[in-house]
Amino acid sequence: MLHHLDVRIDEVAPGRVVLSLPFRKEVAQQNGFFHGGAIGFLVDDATAAAAATVVRDGETVLTAEYKINFVAPGVGERLVCRAETIKAGRTLIPVEARVYAVKDGVETLCAVALASMAVRAFDRLKGGQA
Amino acid sequence: MLHHLDVRIDEVAPGRVVLSLPFRKEVAQQNGFFHGGAIGFLVDDATAAAAATVVRDGETVLTAEYKINFVAPGVGERLVCRAETIKAGRTLIPVEARVYAVKDGVETLCAVALASMAVRAFDRLKGGQA
Amino acid sequence: MLHHLDVRIDEVAPGRVVLSLPFRKEVAQQNGFFHGGAIGFLVDDATAAAAATVVRDGETVLTAEYKINFVAPGVGERLVCRAETIKAGRTLIPVEARVYAVKDGVETLCAVALASMAVRAFDRLKGGQA
Amino acid sequence: MLHHLDVRIDEVAPGRVVLSLPFRKEVAQQNGFFHGGAIGFLVDDATAAAAATVVRDGETVLTAEYKINFVAPGVGERLVCRAETIKAGRTLIPVEARVYAVKDGVETLCAVALASMAVRAFDRLKGGQA
């Protein structure tokens, strides 16, 4: 789906990931805004990626839960999501994210999110979630 | 995006909407599970649609916020999301939803969500969100 | 604080706990309604208690996170919170809860919550949260 | 309850409120930590107060919903909650907050929250919530 939606990785640093998503009709609502689902998708990916930068070798993360507040419609040529870990917990990593719509180069905040990523050993992953 | 992802409307009743999403590679992760973003997308759509069944003429709804807990990986031939309004508030409609993965006809709960839909008059919509 | 606020345990069963809180001026707002903080407090306690009924010997739970939607003011002689586990996960237990205000014996839904409880071994607890 | 728990107002500015709560046995768990309910209570009050600084004359706010992630136990002589509005919406005001435990003068982040405050005219308040 990442590939399919053409998500771009703008930045990766310890505890921080920035992803962006260019506007295309596949991620639009009828009115030409970005679909809320596209914003949620970007948040999910960016928060998981940010958490993945702080786990140890042999570990990965699963999205346990997230919450998003939508504060403005997503209007513009692309979305940018900046996600940062709040704490590198051993079993749970809280992450916050902000999503901006970029229109003519100007950013407008359109969503704020707070997520929990569950840390898993690779070999426990087959057993499923949580 | 609804059309693009092939979401189906299984049921619409006052305060209740059921949507489903067949498995396709566009909504899959590398491991063949449904992508969390697809689950979030379905929740967003189903909760908004459920809220839209209880507003008055001339009103519509916008997603103010939602929270999702993922409880099992989404494995199967389709996802089903059942959304029900908790209360038909005049300005905010809380909605809850459950998402099931259907594999060989058997449903497994994979996510639970709690959302708030903001009620808007059609003519105020141009002014933006919240 | 449980003792201090006079919380009562109305029911305990596997995966389910019901707590109630009688009205007292200590848990009231200026207008005589239950304070939102009292509702949050009751949700936190009831969801943790429900999760604690499904962990194994030697394990306990910590509140990782919760979300509450307030749907009506808490007016009446007591609050009742019914919490049920959604899944008995090995490391995370999602729990949902509803809070009702009871006035003259009639229940009105005043809040809905969705929480995640982290499962911890007793001997890891000293290391702190998550 | 504010008075009862001895909450202090440390700072009020447009879109920003800082509250603190000294440690007392009434807000403690058995282990001497601040009770999660005390943290939730402080978040609820601080986020509502922050939103109240940005509404117009004749308007007030009600807590529509909030989410809290607990990231460390609340250990220390007091809690400090800093709440800031994310956007001064006309009908909904998203607010974020961080709660720190202060021990020997050193702050440790113990919770992060994201809330939605509903804006209400004073004269509509009697009609109830949302």
mmCIF file of N, CA, C and O in Angstrom, chain A residues 3-70:
data_model
loop_
_atom_site.group_PDB
_atom_site.id
_atom_site.type_symbol
_atom_site.label_atom_id
_atom_site.label_comp_id
_atom_site.label_asym_id
_atom_site.label_seq_id
_atom_site.Cartn_x
_atom_site.Cartn_y
_atom_site.Cartn_z
ATOM 1 N N HIS A 3 3.746 1.550 -1.429
ATOM 2 C CA HIS A 3 4.148 1.711 -2.816
ATOM 3 C C HIS A 3 2.981 2.224 -3.651
ATOM 4 O O HIS A 3 3.091 3.166 -4.438
ATOM 5 N N HIS A 4 1.852 1.567 -3.424
ATOM 6 C CA HIS A 4 0.656 1.883 -4.185
ATOM 7 C C HIS A 4 0.262 3.354 -4.055
ATOM 8 O O HIS A 4 -0.133 4.005 -5.014
ATOM 9 N N LEU A 5 0.379 3.886 -2.838
ATOM 10 C CA LEU A 5 -0.037 5.275 -2.610
ATOM 11 C C LEU A 5 1.093 6.266 -2.827
ATOM 12 O O LEU A 5 0.896 7.456 -2.707
ATOM 13 N N ASP A 6 2.281 5.771 -3.099
ATOM 14 C CA ASP A 6 3.392 6.663 -3.428
ATOM 15 C C ASP A 6 3.850 7.512 -2.232
ATOM 16 O O ASP A 6 4.174 8.694 -2.370
ATOM 17 N N VAL A 7 3.849 6.888 -1.050
ATOM 18 C CA VAL A 7 4.349 7.585 0.142
ATOM 19 C C VAL A 7 5.854 7.776 0.025
ATOM 20 O O VAL A 7 6.570 6.867 -0.398
ATOM 21 N N ARG A 8 6.338 8.949 0.378
ATOM 22 C CA ARG A 8 7.773 9.230 0.330
ATOM 23 C C ARG A 8 8.354 9.393 1.723
ATOM 24 O O ARG A 8 7.688 9.931 2.609
ATOM 25 N N ILE A 9 9.563 8.926 1.883
ATOM 26 C CA ILE A 9 10.264 9.059 3.162
ATOM 27 C C ILE A 9 11.156 10.288 3.068
ATOM 28 O O ILE A 9 12.142 10.303 2.341
ATOM 29 N N ASP A 10 10.772 11.341 3.795
ATOM 30 C CA ASP A 10 11.514 12.604 3.701
ATOM 31 C C ASP A 10 12.647 12.672 4.717
ATOM 32 O O ASP A 10 13.618 13.392 4.517
ATOM 33 N N GLU A 11 12.487 11.956 5.838
ATOM 34 C CA GLU A 11 13.508 12.046 6.872
ATOM 35 C C GLU A 11 13.385 10.861 7.816
ATOM 36 O O GLU A 11 12.276 10.453 8.156
ATOM 37 N N VAL A 12 14.524 10.307 8.207
ATOM 38 C CA VAL A 12 14.546 9.255 9.226
ATOM 39 C C VAL A 12 15.696 9.580 10.173
ATOM 40 O O VAL A 12 16.840 9.736 9.734
ATOM 41 N N ALA A 13 15.398 9.712 11.445
ATOM 42 C CA ALA A 13 16.426 9.959 12.459
ATOM 43 C C ALA A 13 15.987 9.196 13.705
ATOM 44 O O ALA A 13 14.842 8.752 13.781
ATOM 45 N N PRO A 14 16.874 8.994 14.673
ATOM 46 C CA PRO A 14 16.456 8.258 15.874
ATOM 47 C C PRO A 14 15.249 8.917 16.531
ATOM 48 O O PRO A 14 15.331 10.078 16.952
ATOM 49 N N GLY A 15 14.135 8.189 16.582
ATOM 50 C CA GLY A 15 12.938 8.708 17.228
ATOM 51 C C GLY A 15 12.111 9.629 16.361
ATOM 52 O O GLY A 15 11.101 10.173 16.825
ATOM 53 N N ARG A 16 12.476 9.802 15.110
ATOM 54 C CA ARG A 16 11.755 10.755 14.263
ATOM 55 C C ARG A 16 11.704 10.297 12.805
ATOM 56 O O ARG A 16 12.717 9.910 12.228
ATOM 57 N N VAL A 17 10.482 10.348 12.240
ATOM 58 C CA VAL A 17 10.316 10.019 10.826
ATOM 59 C C VAL A 17 9.361 11.033 10.205
ATOM 60 O O VAL A 17 8.364 11.417 10.822
ATOM 61 N N VAL A 18 9.684 11.467 8.995
ATOM 62 C CA VAL A 18 8.805 12.360 8.240
ATOM 63 C C VAL A 18 8.441 11.679 6.925
ATOM 64 O O VAL A 18 9.327 11.265 6.168
ATOM 65 N N LEU A 19 7.140 11.512 6.713
ATOM 66 C CA LEU A 19 6.657 10.919 5.465
ATOM 67 C C LEU A 19 5.802 11.949 4.734
ATOM 68 O O LEU A 19 5.191 12.816 5.352
ATOM 69 N N SER A 20 5.733 11.827 3.414
ATOM 70 C CA SER A 20 4.808 12.692 2.687
ATOM 71 C C SER A 20 4.076 11.905 1.607
ATOM 72 O O SER A 20 4.506 10.822 1.197
ATOM 73 N N LEU A 21 2.957 12.438 1.207
ATOM 74 C CA LEU A 21 2.059 11.765 0.276
ATOM 75 C C LEU A 21 1.570 12.789 -0.742
ATOM 76 O O LEU A 21 0.841 13.712 -0.388
ATOM 77 N N PRO A 22 1.959 12.652 -1.982
ATOM 78 C CA PRO A 22 1.502 13.599 -3.003
ATOM 79 C C PRO A 22 0.012 13.412 -3.268
ATOM 80 O O PRO A 22 -0.516 12.304 -3.141
ATOM 81 N N PHE A 23 -0.631 14.484 -3.650
ATOM 82 C CA PHE A 23 -2.048 14.391 -3.990
ATOM 83 C C PHE A 23 -2.236 13.600 -5.278
ATOM 84 O O PHE A 23 -1.542 13.823 -6.264
ATOM 85 N N ARG A 24 -3.181 12.673 -5.239
ATOM 86 C CA ARG A 24 -3.593 11.928 -6.426
ATOM 87 C C ARG A 24 -5.071 11.638 -6.251
ATOM 88 O O ARG A 24 -5.576 11.597 -5.138
ATOM 89 N N LYS A 25 -5.751 11.381 -7.313
ATOM 90 C CA LYS A 25 -7.197 11.180 -7.194
ATOM 91 C C LYS A 25 -7.528 9.957 -6.321
ATOM 92 O O LYS A 25 -8.581 9.892 -5.697
ATOM 93 N N GLU A 26 -6.601 9.004 -6.229
ATOM 94 C CA GLU A 26 -6.875 7.802 -5.425
ATOM 95 C C GLU A 26 -6.983 8.116 -3.927
ATOM 96 O O GLU A 26 -7.509 7.310 -3.170
ATOM 97 N N VAL A 27 -6.433 9.231 -3.471
ATOM 98 C CA VAL A 27 -6.486 9.557 -2.036
ATOM 99 C C VAL A 27 -7.391 10.757 -1.782
ATOM 100 O O VAL A 27 -7.330 11.389 -0.725
ATOM 101 N N ALA A 28 -8.249 11.077 -2.748
ATOM 102 C CA ALA A 28 -9.099 12.261 -2.641
ATOM 103 C C ALA A 28 -10.541 11.908 -2.299
ATOM 104 O O ALA A 28 -11.023 10.812 -2.597
ATOM 105 N N GLN A 29 -11.209 12.844 -1.668
ATOM 106 C CA GLN A 29 -12.655 12.782 -1.536
ATOM 107 C C GLN A 29 -13.295 13.410 -2.774
ATOM 108 O O GLN A 29 -12.615 13.970 -3.624
ATOM 109 N N GLN A 30 -14.606 13.387 -2.792
ATOM 110 C CA GLN A 30 -15.330 13.969 -3.930
ATOM 111 C C GLN A 30 -14.967 15.444 -4.130
ATOM 112 O O GLN A 30 -14.926 15.944 -5.238
ATOM 113 N N ASN A 31 -14.740 16.152 -3.020
ATOM 114 C CA ASN A 31 -14.496 17.593 -3.104
ATOM 115 C C ASN A 31 -13.046 17.954 -3.424
ATOM 116 O O ASN A 31 -12.681 19.129 -3.412
ATOM 117 N N GLY A 32 -12.211 16.956 -3.680
ATOM 118 C CA GLY A 32 -10.832 17.264 -4.036
ATOM 119 C C GLY A 32 -9.895 17.407 -2.852
ATOM 120 O O GLY A 32 -8.703 17.656 -3.020
ATOM 121 N N PHE A 33 -10.423 17.224 -1.622
ATOM 122 C CA PHE A 33 -9.565 17.228 -0.434
ATOM 123 C C PHE A 33 -8.928 15.847 -0.287
ATOM 124 O O PHE A 33 -9.442 14.865 -0.813
ATOM 125 N N PHE A 34 -7.861 15.780 0.478
ATOM 126 C CA PHE A 34 -7.335 14.471 0.854
ATOM 127 C C PHE A 34 -8.386 13.754 1.702
ATOM 128 O O PHE A 34 -9.013 14.356 2.580
ATOM 129 N N HIS A 35 -8.558 12.503 1.465
ATOM 130 C CA HIS A 35 -9.476 11.681 2.247
ATOM 131 C C HIS A 35 -8.907 11.495 3.656
ATOM 132 O O HIS A 35 -7.703 11.334 3.831
ATOM 133 N N GLY A 36 -9.804 11.532 4.658
ATOM 134 C CA GLY A 36 -9.369 11.280 6.034
ATOM 135 C C GLY A 36 -8.640 9.955 6.168
ATOM 136 O O GLY A 36 -7.723 9.810 6.979
ATOM 137 N N GLY A 37 -9.057 8.988 5.363
ATOM 138 C CA GLY A 37 -8.400 7.685 5.395
ATOM 139 C C GLY A 37 -6.946 7.771 4.976
ATOM 140 O O GLY A 37 -6.093 7.025 5.483
ATOM 141 N N ALA A 38 -6.637 8.682 4.077
ATOM 142 C CA ALA A 38 -5.250 8.857 3.643
ATOM 143 C C ALA A 38 -4.425 9.466 4.773
ATOM 144 O O ALA A 38 -3.264 9.101 4.985
ATOM 145 N N ILE A 39 -5.057 10.370 5.516
ATOM 146 C CA ILE A 39 -4.370 10.990 6.657
ATOM 147 C C ILE A 39 -4.112 9.935 7.734
ATOM 148 O O ILE A 39 -3.008 9.844 8.282
ATOM 149 N N GLY A 40 -5.124 9.125 8.014
ATOM 150 C CA GLY A 40 -4.966 8.066 9.002
ATOM 151 C C GLY A 40 -3.900 7.060 8.594
ATOM 152 O O GLY A 40 -3.088 6.612 9.419
ATOM 153 N N PHE A 41 -3.899 6.728 7.346
ATOM 154 C CA PHE A 41 -2.909 5.804 6.806
ATOM 155 C C PHE A 41 -1.492 6.342 6.990
ATOM 156 O O PHE A 41 -0.574 5.635 7.418
ATOM 157 N N LEU A 42 -1.312 7.629 6.692
ATOM 158 C CA LEU A 42 0.000 8.249 6.802
ATOM 159 C C LEU A 42 0.456 8.293 8.271
ATOM 160 O O LEU A 42 1.619 8.038 8.589
ATOM 161 N N VAL A 43 -0.483 8.599 9.155
ATOM 162 C CA VAL A 43 -0.175 8.634 10.591
ATOM 163 C C VAL A 43 0.250 7.258 11.078
ATOM 164 O O VAL A 43 1.228 7.110 11.821
ATOM 165 N N ASP A 44 -0.493 6.245 10.673
ATOM 166 C CA ASP A 44 -0.192 4.880 11.099
ATOM 167 C C ASP A 44 1.222 4.492 10.664
ATOM 168 O O ASP A 44 2.043 4.005 11.466
ATOM 169 N N ASP A 45 1.534 4.749 9.420
ATOM 170 C CA ASP A 45 2.853 4.400 8.892
ATOM 171 C C ASP A 45 3.975 5.209 9.537
ATOM 172 O O ASP A 45 5.022 4.668 9.898
ATOM 173 N N ALA A 46 3.763 6.506 9.674
ATOM 174 C CA ALA A 46 4.831 7.368 10.189
ATOM 175 C C ALA A 46 5.100 7.091 11.671
ATOM 176 O O ALA A 46 6.264 7.068 12.104
ATOM 177 N N THR A 47 4.049 6.850 12.446
ATOM 178 C CA THR A 47 4.268 6.595 13.874
ATOM 179 C C THR A 47 4.940 5.235 14.079
ATOM 180 O O THR A 47 5.815 5.088 14.932
ATOM 181 N N ALA A 48 4.554 4.243 13.281
ATOM 182 C CA ALA A 48 5.208 2.931 13.377
ATOM 183 C C ALA A 48 6.682 3.052 12.977
ATOM 184 O O ALA A 48 7.573 2.484 13.624
ATOM 185 N N ALA A 49 6.937 3.801 11.913
ATOM 186 C CA ALA A 49 8.315 3.951 11.444
ATOM 187 C C ALA A 49 9.171 4.678 12.484
ATOM 188 O O ALA A 49 10.327 4.307 12.728
ATOM 189 N N ALA A 50 8.605 5.698 13.106
ATOM 190 C CA ALA A 50 9.356 6.434 14.137
ATOM 191 C C ALA A 50 9.707 5.509 15.301
ATOM 192 O O ALA A 50 10.845 5.514 15.805
ATOM 193 N N ALA A 51 8.735 4.703 15.725
ATOM 194 C CA ALA A 51 8.984 3.772 16.829
ATOM 195 C C ALA A 51 10.039 2.739 16.431
ATOM 196 O O ALA A 51 10.885 2.339 17.250
ATOM 197 N N ALA A 52 10.004 2.312 15.177
ATOM 198 C CA ALA A 52 10.950 1.286 14.714
ATOM 199 C C ALA A 52 12.397 1.783 14.763
ATOM 200 O O ALA A 52 13.330 0.970 14.811
ATOM 201 N N THR A 53 12.582 3.092 14.798
ATOM 202 C CA THR A 53 13.958 3.614 14.861
ATOM 203 C C THR A 53 14.573 3.485 16.247
ATOM 204 O O THR A 53 15.776 3.686 16.403
ATOM 205 N N VAL A 54 13.753 3.186 17.260
ATOM 206 C CA VAL A 54 14.293 3.156 18.626
ATOM 207 C C VAL A 54 14.261 1.780 19.286
ATOM 208 O O VAL A 54 14.610 1.652 20.465
ATOM 209 N N VAL A 55 13.827 0.738 18.552
ATOM 210 C CA VAL A 55 13.831 -0.596 19.167
ATOM 211 C C VAL A 55 15.209 -1.245 18.963
ATOM 212 O O VAL A 55 16.039 -0.768 18.199
ATOM 213 N N ARG A 56 15.413 -2.342 19.693
ATOM 214 C CA ARG A 56 16.697 -3.038 19.615
ATOM 215 C C ARG A 56 16.740 -4.016 18.453
ATOM 216 O O ARG A 56 15.707 -4.333 17.861
ATOM 217 N N ASP A 57 17.918 -4.526 18.152
ATOM 218 C CA ASP A 57 18.050 -5.538 17.099
ATOM 219 C C ASP A 57 17.157 -6.734 17.428
ATOM 220 O O ASP A 57 17.074 -7.157 18.580
ATOM 221 N N GLY A 58 16.515 -7.258 16.422
ATOM 222 C CA GLY A 58 15.664 -8.431 16.632
ATOM 223 C C GLY A 58 14.252 -8.069 17.062
ATOM 224 O O GLY A 58 13.411 -8.929 17.270
ATOM 225 N N GLU A 59 14.008 -6.760 17.210
ATOM 226 C CA GLU A 59 12.667 -6.319 17.603
ATOM 227 C C GLU A 59 12.015 -5.537 16.470
ATOM 228 O O GLU A 59 12.692 -4.899 15.660
ATOM 229 N N THR A 60 10.703 -5.543 16.481
ATOM 230 C CA THR A 60 9.951 -4.723 15.539
ATOM 231 C C THR A 60 8.762 -4.131 16.292
ATOM 232 O O THR A 60 8.627 -4.321 17.494
ATOM 233 N N VAL A 61 7.929 -3.389 15.607
ATOM 234 C CA VAL A 61 6.778 -2.785 16.289
ATOM 235 C C VAL A 61 5.481 -3.096 15.549
ATOM 236 O O VAL A 61 5.466 -3.293 14.338
ATOM 237 N N LEU A 62 4.416 -3.145 16.327
ATOM 238 C CA LEU A 62 3.060 -3.270 15.789
ATOM 239 C C LEU A 62 2.245 -2.102 16.330
ATOM 240 O O LEU A 62 2.417 -1.721 17.490
ATOM 241 N N THR A 63 1.348 -1.575 15.535
ATOM 242 C CA THR A 63 0.473 -0.510 16.029
ATOM 243 C C THR A 63 -0.520 -1.108 17.024
ATOM 244 O O THR A 63 -1.343 -1.946 16.653
ATOM 245 N N ALA A 64 -0.437 -0.688 18.272
ATOM 246 C CA ALA A 64 -1.414 -1.153 19.259
ATOM 247 C C ALA A 64 -2.679 -0.301 19.166
ATOM 248 O O ALA A 64 -3.796 -0.829 19.198
ATOM 249 N N GLU A 65 -2.498 0.997 19.045
ATOM 250 C CA GLU A 65 -3.651 1.901 18.952
ATOM 251 C C GLU A 65 -3.178 3.280 18.557
ATOM 252 O O GLU A 65 -2.031 3.623 18.753
ATOM 253 N N TYR A 66 -4.078 4.050 17.991
ATOM 254 C CA TYR A 66 -3.796 5.467 17.767
ATOM 255 C C TYR A 66 -5.090 6.260 17.802
ATOM 256 O O TYR A 66 -6.183 5.707 17.674
ATOM 257 N N LYS A 67 -4.921 7.546 18.015
ATOM 258 C CA LYS A 67 -6.032 8.495 18.032
ATOM 259 C C LYS A 67 -5.635 9.658 17.141
ATOM 260 O O LYS A 67 -4.489 10.125 17.201
ATOM 261 N N ILE A 68 -6.566 10.120 16.342
ATOM 262 C CA ILE A 68 -6.322 11.274 15.473
ATOM 263 C C ILE A 68 -7.397 12.332 15.694
ATOM 264 O O ILE A 68 -8.578 11.996 15.733
ATOM 265 N N ASN A 69 -6.975 13.561 15.832
ATOM 266 C CA ASN A 69 -7.899 14.697 15.779
ATOM 267 C C ASN A 69 -7.699 15.427 14.462
ATOM 268 O O ASN A 69 -6.571 15.806 14.135
ATOM 269 N N PHE A 70 -8.774 15.618 13.741
ATOM 270 C CA PHE A 70 -8.709 16.346 12.473
ATOM 271 C C PHE A 70 -9.033 17.809 12.752
ATOM 272 O O PHE A 70 -10.072 18.105 13.333
#
